[in-house]
Amino acid sequence: MPSLLSPTARVRTGALLASAAALLSTGLIHPAPAAAAPAVPVHATAAVLDLDGAGGTPVVHGEDRAYDTASIVKVDILAALLLRAQDAGRQLTAQERKLAEPMIRRSDNAAANALWRLIGRAPGLAAANSRLGLTATTGGPGTKWGLTRTTATDQVRLLREVFEPDGPAPAALDAESRAYIRTLMGQVVPEQSWGVSAAGAAGAGRVLKNGWLERNTTNRWDVNSIGEVTVAGHRCLVAVLTDGSASMGDGVSLVERTARAAVA
């Protein structure tokens, strides 16, 4: 379609467009800001069970919703592996121990990949969890064990199986298996000893497993921690699950604040 502007108007319009482009290039005017990305909410839930207290029910702080496990699922993977060995009437093989120990102590992902396959991935985890008393944990799809979904109370159920054999139901894990898990959780490398340990007494041993995962769909972090701490002379099982943090450091701080508040 031919222009409806006169030659003079076209000249003036072109001059205005050129002036605007020049001002944009020098920074004297700015383009309209892009619409802000939707805010990603930050969530945190803690469950605490006082093993030396009168009650036998975990106290939950926050909504007991499902979260991605990230690497805390490695304790569950190890429990499933130990149940398989018990069922076969044997101890772990040397190769199984060679994978299990770095998986817990260093959070080695390659070792977790191998053991996830060995236990039968999500179906194998589900079969083990039905014996361990976990009712709200769903294994991750395919090879993605870190996307297993769980709740804080389910993680306390798992910890109770490991740390309190005289709980409300007979333990599925035998004494040797429970001791093995506790030993490895007590040998986590120093740089990974943050988390629920922040809620324990100064100088107390650190018996825990942490998990952290940046979600590529949101660029936000899942950061979790489970373990046993001693508070005012009481042994407490603590699980803190979080998501939505802008960085891993923010997630670690959130986990530690939540743990301290939950046991106070």
Short mmCIF file of N, CA and C in Angstrom, two decimals, residues 10 30-31 37 46 66 71 83 96 108-109 124 151 154 156 159 194 196 218 224 226-227 230 232 237 239 255 257 263:
data_model
loop_
_atom_site.label_atom_id
_atom_site.label_comp_id
_atom_site.label_asym_id
_atom_site.label_seq_id
_atom_site.Cartn_x
_atom_site.Cartn_y
_atom_site.Cartn_z
N ARG A 10 6.98 12.42 5.82
CA ARG A 10 7.84 11.24 5.85
C ARG A 10 9.24 11.61 6.29
N HIS A 30 15.70 4.80 27.56
CA HIS A 30 15.77 3.35 27.75
C HIS A 30 14.51 2.70 27.22
N PRO A 31 14.65 1.52 26.67
CA PRO A 31 13.46 0.81 26.21
C PRO A 31 12.57 0.43 27.38
N ALA A 37 9.77 -11.89 35.34
CA ALA A 37 9.42 -13.30 35.40
C ALA A 37 8.60 -13.57 36.65
N ALA A 46 10.10 -28.86 58.09
CA ALA A 46 10.96 -29.65 58.99
C ALA A 46 10.09 -30.62 59.77
N ALA A 66 5.19 -32.69 49.41
CA ALA A 66 6.24 -33.45 48.75
C ALA A 66 7.29 -32.53 48.14
N SER A 71 19.98 -35.57 46.71
CA SER A 71 20.83 -36.68 47.13
C SER A 71 20.50 -37.29 48.49
N LEU A 83 18.56 -54.37 52.23
CA LEU A 83 17.46 -55.31 52.32
C LEU A 83 17.62 -56.44 51.30
N GLU A 96 29.75 -53.76 46.05
CA GLU A 96 28.64 -52.98 46.58
C GLU A 96 29.12 -51.98 47.63
N ASP A 108 28.67 -39.32 45.98
CA ASP A 108 29.13 -39.63 44.63
C ASP A 108 27.94 -40.04 43.76
N ASN A 109 27.73 -39.31 42.68
CA ASN A 109 26.58 -39.57 41.81
C ASN A 109 26.77 -40.79 40.93
N GLY A 124 12.08 -50.88 42.51
CA GLY A 124 12.85 -51.50 43.59
C GLY A 124 12.83 -50.66 44.86
N THR A 151 8.32 -36.63 51.62
CA THR A 151 7.91 -35.65 52.62
C THR A 151 8.85 -35.71 53.81
N ASP A 154 8.07 -38.67 56.04
CA ASP A 154 8.54 -39.94 55.51
C ASP A 154 10.04 -40.10 55.74
N VAL A 156 11.68 -38.88 58.27
CA VAL A 156 11.84 -39.25 59.68
C VAL A 156 11.53 -40.73 59.88
N LEU A 159 14.68 -42.43 58.92
CA LEU A 159 15.69 -42.26 59.96
C LEU A 159 15.37 -43.10 61.19
N TRP A 194 27.31 -29.46 56.56
CA TRP A 194 26.33 -28.44 56.86
C TRP A 194 24.96 -29.09 56.96
N VAL A 196 21.33 -30.11 58.94
CA VAL A 196 20.69 -30.28 60.23
C VAL A 196 21.68 -30.28 61.38
N THR A 218 13.51 -24.02 36.47
CA THR A 218 13.29 -22.76 37.20
C THR A 218 14.59 -22.03 37.55
N ASN A 224 18.24 -30.02 50.83
CA ASN A 224 17.65 -30.82 51.90
C ASN A 224 18.72 -31.38 52.83
N ILE A 226 18.98 -34.46 56.21
CA ILE A 226 18.38 -35.38 57.18
C ILE A 226 19.47 -35.93 58.08
N GLY A 227 19.12 -36.23 59.32
CA GLY A 227 20.11 -36.83 60.20
C GLY A 227 19.69 -36.81 61.65
N THR A 230 21.97 -33.95 68.58
CA THR A 230 21.74 -33.96 70.02
C THR A 230 21.44 -32.54 70.46
N ALA A 232 20.17 -30.40 73.90
CA ALA A 232 19.91 -30.42 75.34
C ALA A 232 19.89 -31.85 75.89
N LEU A 237 15.84 -36.89 65.70
CA LEU A 237 15.89 -37.13 64.26
C LEU A 237 15.26 -35.93 63.58
N ALA A 239 14.53 -33.90 59.78
CA ALA A 239 14.51 -33.84 58.31
C ALA A 239 14.04 -32.46 57.91
N VAL A 255 17.96 -24.13 55.16
CA VAL A 255 17.92 -25.42 55.84
C VAL A 255 18.39 -25.28 57.29
N ARG A 257 18.62 -22.52 59.22
CA ARG A 257 17.69 -21.72 60.02
C ARG A 257 16.46 -22.52 60.40
N VAL A 263 14.03 -27.34 66.30
CA VAL A 263 14.40 -28.05 67.52
C VAL A 263 14.44 -27.12 68.74
#
